[in-house]
CSV table of C-alpha atoms in Angstrom, one decimal:
chain,number,residue,atom,x,y,z
A,604,PRO,CA,23.8,-11.3,-69.9
A,605,ALA,CA,24.1,-9.6,-66.0
A,606,SER,CA,20.6,-10.5,-65.5
A,607,ASN,CA,21.5,-14.2,-66.0
A,608,LEU,CA,24.3,-14.1,-64.0
A,609,GLY,CA,22.2,-12.6,-61.1
A,610,LEU,CA,19.8,-15.6,-61.5
A,611,GLU,CA,22.9,-18.1,-61.4
A,612,ASP,CA,24.5,-16.2,-58.3
A,613,ILE,CA,21.0,-16.7,-56.4
A,614,ILE,CA,20.9,-20.3,-57.3
A,615,ARG,CA,24.4,-21.4,-56.6
A,616,LYS,CA,23.9,-19.5,-52.9
A,617,ALA,CA,20.6,-21.2,-52.5
A,618,LEU,CA,22.1,-24.4,-53.5
A,619,MET,CA,24.9,-24.3,-50.9
A,620,GLY,CA,22.8,-23.0,-48.1
A,621,ASN,CA,19.8,-23.9,-46.4
A,622,LEU,CA,16.8,-21.5,-45.8
A,623,GLU,CA,15.5,-23.8,-43.3
A,624,GLU,CA,18.4,-23.8,-40.9
B,374,THR,CA,-4.0,-47.2,-59.4
B,375,LEU,CA,-0.8,-45.6,-58.0
B,376,SER,CA,1.9,-48.1,-56.6
B,377,GLN,CA,3.1,-47.9,-52.9
B,378,GLU,CA,6.3,-46.2,-54.5
B,379,GLN,CA,4.4,-43.8,-56.6
B,380,GLN,CA,2.1,-42.8,-53.8
B,381,ALA,CA,5.2,-42.1,-51.8
B,382,LEU,CA,6.9,-40.0,-54.3
B,383,LEU,CA,3.6,-38.0,-54.9
B,384,SER,CA,3.2,-37.3,-51.1
B,385,PHE,CA,7.0,-36.2,-50.8
B,386,ILE,CA,6.8,-33.9,-54.0
B,387,VAL,CA,3.5,-32.3,-52.5
B,388,ASP,CA,4.8,-31.8,-49.0
B,389,ALA,CA,8.0,-30.1,-50.3
B,390,TYR,CA,6.0,-27.9,-52.5
B,391,ASN,CA,3.6,-26.9,-49.9
B,392,LYS,CA,6.5,-26.5,-47.5
B,393,HIS,CA,8.3,-24.2,-49.6
B,394,ARG,CA,6.7,-20.9,-50.5
B,395,ILE,CA,7.3,-17.2,-50.6
B,396,PRO,CA,7.7,-15.9,-46.9
B,397,GLN,CA,4.2,-14.6,-45.8
B,398,ASP,CA,5.5,-11.2,-44.9
B,399,MET,CA,6.8,-10.6,-48.2
B,400,ALA,CA,3.5,-11.6,-50.0
B,401,LYS,CA,1.7,-9.5,-47.6
B,402,LYS,CA,3.7,-6.5,-49.0
B,403,LEU,CA,2.1,-7.0,-52.2
B,404,LEU,CA,-1.4,-6.3,-51.0
B,405,GLN,CA,-1.2,-3.8,-48.2
B,406,GLU,CA,1.4,-1.0,-49.1
B,407,HIS,CA,1.1,1.6,-52.1
B,408,PHE,CA,4.2,2.2,-54.4
B,409,ASN,CA,5.1,4.2,-57.2
B,410,ALA,CA,6.1,2.5,-60.4
B,411,GLU,CA,9.8,2.3,-59.4
B,412,GLU,CA,9.2,0.9,-56.0
B,413,ASN,CA,6.6,-1.3,-57.5
B,414,PHE,CA,9.3,-2.7,-59.9
B,415,MET,CA,11.4,-3.3,-56.9
B,416,LEU,CA,9.2,-5.1,-54.8
B,417,LEU,CA,8.3,-7.4,-57.9
B,418,THR,CA,12.1,-8.1,-58.0
B,419,ASP,CA,12.5,-8.9,-54.6
B,420,MET,CA,9.8,-11.4,-55.0
B,421,ALA,CA,11.3,-12.8,-57.9
B,422,THR,CA,14.7,-13.5,-55.8
B,423,SER,CA,12.7,-14.9,-52.9
B,424,HIS,CA,10.9,-17.0,-55.5
B,425,VAL,CA,13.9,-18.4,-56.8
B,426,GLN,CA,15.2,-19.3,-53.4
B,427,VAL,CA,12.0,-21.0,-52.5
B,428,LEU,CA,12.4,-22.9,-55.9
B,429,VAL,CA,15.8,-24.2,-55.2
B,430,GLU,CA,14.8,-25.4,-51.9
B,431,PHE,CA,11.8,-27.3,-53.3
B,432,THR,CA,14.3,-28.6,-55.9
B,433,LYS,CA,16.7,-30.2,-53.4
B,434,ASN,CA,13.8,-32.2,-52.0
B,435,ILE,CA,13.0,-33.6,-55.2
B,436,PRO,CA,14.4,-37.2,-54.9
B,437,GLY,CA,17.6,-37.8,-57.0
B,438,PHE,CA,18.1,-34.0,-57.6
B,439,GLN,CA,21.2,-33.7,-55.3
B,440,ALA,CA,22.9,-36.9,-56.8
B,441,LEU,CA,23.0,-35.2,-60.1
B,442,ASP,CA,26.1,-33.5,-61.5
B,443,HIS,CA,26.6,-29.9,-59.5
B,444,GLU,CA,26.8,-28.1,-62.8
B,445,ASP,CA,23.8,-29.8,-64.2
B,446,GLN,CA,21.8,-28.9,-61.3
B,447,ILE,CA,22.7,-25.4,-61.9
B,448,ALA,CA,21.8,-25.7,-65.4
B,449,LEU,CA,18.4,-27.1,-64.8
B,450,LEU,CA,17.5,-24.7,-62.2
B,451,LYS,CA,18.6,-21.7,-64.5
B,452,GLY,CA,16.6,-23.0,-67.6
B,453,SER,CA,13.6,-23.6,-65.7
B,454,ALA,CA,13.5,-21.0,-63.0
B,455,VAL,CA,11.4,-18.4,-64.8
B,456,GLU,CA,9.0,-21.0,-66.2
B,457,ALA,CA,8.4,-22.6,-62.6
B,458,MET,CA,8.0,-18.9,-61.4
B,459,PHE,CA,5.3,-18.6,-63.9
B,460,LEU,CA,3.4,-21.8,-62.8
B,461,ARG,CA,3.3,-20.8,-59.1
B,462,SER,CA,2.2,-17.2,-60.0
B,463,ALA,CA,-0.7,-19.0,-62.2
B,464,GLN,CA,-1.7,-20.9,-59.2
B,465,VAL,CA,-1.7,-17.8,-57.0
B,466,PHE,CA,-3.9,-16.1,-59.8
B,467,THR,CA,-6.4,-19.0,-60.3
B,468,ARG,CA,-6.6,-19.5,-56.4
B,469,LYS,CA,-9.9,-17.9,-54.8
B,470,MET,CA,-8.6,-15.0,-53.0
B,471,PRO,CA,-10.4,-12.4,-50.9
B,472,HIS,CA,-12.4,-9.9,-52.6
B,473,GLY,CA,-10.2,-7.4,-54.4
B,474,HIS,CA,-7.0,-8.9,-53.8
B,475,THR,CA,-6.6,-10.3,-57.5
B,476,GLU,CA,-7.3,-6.7,-58.9
B,477,VAL,CA,-4.8,-5.2,-56.7
B,478,LEU,CA,-2.1,-7.9,-57.7
B,479,GLU,CA,-3.0,-7.4,-61.4
B,480,ASP,CA,-2.7,-3.6,-61.0
B,481,ARG,CA,0.5,-3.8,-59.4
B,482,ILE,CA,1.9,-6.2,-62.1
B,483,ARG,CA,0.5,-3.9,-64.9
B,484,LYS,CA,2.0,-0.7,-63.0
B,485,SER,CA,5.5,-2.3,-62.7
B,486,GLY,CA,6.8,-0.8,-66.1
B,487,ILE,CA,6.4,-4.0,-67.9
B,488,SER,CA,5.1,-3.4,-71.5
B,489,GLU,CA,1.5,-4.4,-72.4
B,490,GLU,CA,3.1,-6.9,-75.0
B,491,PHE,CA,4.5,-8.9,-72.3
B,492,ILE,CA,1.9,-8.8,-69.8
B,493,THR,CA,-0.9,-9.9,-72.1
B,494,PRO,CA,0.6,-13.2,-72.8
B,495,MET,CA,1.4,-13.8,-69.1
B,496,PHE,CA,-2.4,-13.1,-68.2
B,497,ASN,CA,-3.4,-15.3,-70.8
B,498,PHE,CA,-1.5,-18.0,-69.5
B,499,TYR,CA,-2.7,-17.6,-65.8
B,500,LYS,CA,-6.1,-17.9,-67.7
B,501,SER,CA,-5.4,-21.1,-69.6
B,502,ILE,CA,-4.0,-22.6,-66.2
B,503,GLY,CA,-7.1,-21.7,-64.5
B,504,GLU,CA,-9.4,-23.4,-67.2
B,505,LEU,CA,-7.7,-26.8,-66.2
B,506,HIS,CA,-9.0,-26.6,-62.7
B,507,MET,CA,-5.6,-28.3,-61.6
B,508,LEU,CA,-5.3,-29.9,-58.3
B,509,PRO,CA,-2.4,-29.3,-55.7
B,510,GLU,CA,-1.0,-32.5,-56.6
B,511,GLU,CA,-0.8,-31.5,-60.3
B,512,HIS,CA,1.0,-28.1,-59.8
B,513,ALA,CA,3.4,-29.7,-57.5
B,514,LEU,CA,4.2,-32.6,-60.0
B,515,LEU,CA,4.1,-30.3,-63.2
B,516,THR,CA,6.6,-28.0,-61.3
B,517,ALA,CA,9.0,-30.9,-60.8
B,518,ILE,CA,8.6,-31.9,-64.3
B,519,THR,CA,9.4,-28.6,-65.5
B,520,ILE,CA,12.6,-28.4,-63.5
B,521,LEU,CA,13.7,-31.8,-64.4
B,522,THR,CA,13.6,-30.9,-68.3
B,523,PRO,CA,16.6,-32.9,-69.8
B,524,GLU,CA,16.8,-30.3,-72.7
B,525,ARG,CA,17.9,-27.4,-71.0
B,526,PRO,CA,21.0,-25.5,-72.2
B,527,TYR,CA,24.3,-26.8,-70.7
B,528,VAL,CA,22.9,-29.9,-69.3
B,529,LYS,CA,25.5,-32.7,-69.8
B,530,ASP,CA,24.0,-35.9,-68.4
B,531,GLN,CA,20.7,-35.6,-70.1
B,532,ALA,CA,19.9,-39.5,-69.3
B,533,ALA,CA,20.3,-38.9,-65.7
B,534,VAL,CA,18.1,-36.1,-65.6
B,535,GLU,CA,15.4,-38.2,-67.9
B,536,ARG,CA,15.6,-41.2,-65.5
B,537,LEU,CA,14.2,-38.3,-62.7
B,538,GLN,CA,11.7,-37.0,-64.9
B,539,ASP,CA,10.2,-40.1,-66.4
B,540,PRO,CA,8.5,-41.6,-62.9
B,541,MET,CA,7.1,-38.0,-62.4
B,542,LEU,CA,5.5,-38.0,-65.8
B,543,GLU,CA,4.3,-41.6,-65.1
B,544,VAL,CA,2.8,-40.5,-61.6
B,545,LEU,CA,1.1,-37.5,-63.0
B,546,GLN,CA,-0.4,-39.6,-66.0
B,547,LYS,CA,-1.8,-41.9,-63.5
B,548,PHE,CA,-3.0,-39.1,-61.1
B,549,CYS,CA,-4.9,-37.6,-64.0
B,550,CYS,CA,-6.6,-40.8,-65.0
B,551,LEU,CA,-7.5,-41.2,-61.4
B,552,GLN,CA,-8.8,-37.8,-60.7
B,553,HIS,CA,-10.2,-36.7,-64.2
B,554,SER,CA,-11.6,-40.0,-65.6
B,555,SER,CA,-14.1,-38.1,-67.3
B,556,GLU,CA,-11.6,-35.9,-69.2
B,557,PRO,CA,-9.1,-38.6,-70.9
B,558,GLN,CA,-7.3,-35.2,-72.5
B,559,HIS,CA,-6.4,-33.6,-69.2
B,560,PHE,CA,-2.9,-35.0,-69.1
B,561,ALA,CA,-2.3,-33.8,-72.5
B,562,ARG,CA,-3.4,-30.8,-71.7
B,563,LEU,CA,-1.3,-30.4,-68.9
B,564,LEU,CA,1.6,-31.2,-71.1
B,565,GLY,CA,0.6,-28.4,-73.5
B,566,ARG,CA,0.9,-25.9,-70.8
B,567,LEU,CA,4.6,-26.8,-70.6
B,568,THR,CA,4.8,-25.8,-74.4
B,569,GLU,CA,3.3,-22.5,-73.4
B,570,LEU,CA,5.5,-21.8,-70.5
B,571,ARG,CA,8.5,-22.3,-73.0
B,572,THR,CA,7.3,-19.5,-75.0
B,573,LEU,CA,6.7,-17.3,-72.0
B,574,ASN,CA,10.2,-18.0,-71.0
B,575,HIS,CA,11.3,-16.8,-74.5
B,576,HIS,CA,9.2,-13.5,-73.8
B,577,HIS,CA,10.6,-13.0,-70.7
B,578,ALA,CA,14.0,-13.0,-72.1
B,579,GLU,CA,13.2,-10.2,-74.5
B,580,MET,CA,11.4,-8.5,-71.8
B,581,LEU,CA,14.8,-8.2,-69.6
B,582,ALA,CA,16.5,-7.0,-72.7
B,583,SER,CA,13.8,-4.2,-73.3
B,584,TRP,CA,14.3,-3.2,-69.5
B,585,ARG,CA,17.7,-3.0,-69.8
B,586,MET,CA,17.4,-0.7,-72.8
B,587,SER,CA,15.2,1.6,-70.6
């Protein structure tokens, strides 16, 4: 479902990036 | 008592949990501005997105998590994000807030277009968490334990996840014995809330489906 893809996208991006930087 | 290693793990998890919160300016928006139902819904959606980002940052700090298979990391986060969000929201709702804030927040959620049949179990859950008078350490550990649930869909190496979750469960159990010596059932009650969270997670999936319909 689209909503789950949305969640996965956010997770993948957050796993790769670093909010603290 | 907690061993030195367990004490270090506890401090580390609590620090990471406290460090990663929803940005203050976003949290303030919830209380300060007036929105119609649609804008309210959008704000709650932004909050949820921010919540997931914060959750991922916290999870990256859990010792051993980043050594797990990358796709397993995603499966764990996908499977637990909603439950971890409900736990964090429950903590917010049970904290003592300035007069009127709880009502404003509750009103905002009730006016977001979410139907009553989903809202009632959510507030019941917040209430049942409130009754446990959980300490901040317990919130942090329970969140880590929720994220490190080996039985999530698509997790390939469940044993590796279990090896991370088990020490957390041991620390939580010991911590409960130390802090709630007069309530021997406290640890069991905390674990019982994880079952409630699973149910809420299922409700949430149905809720999303009904939103898409409308």
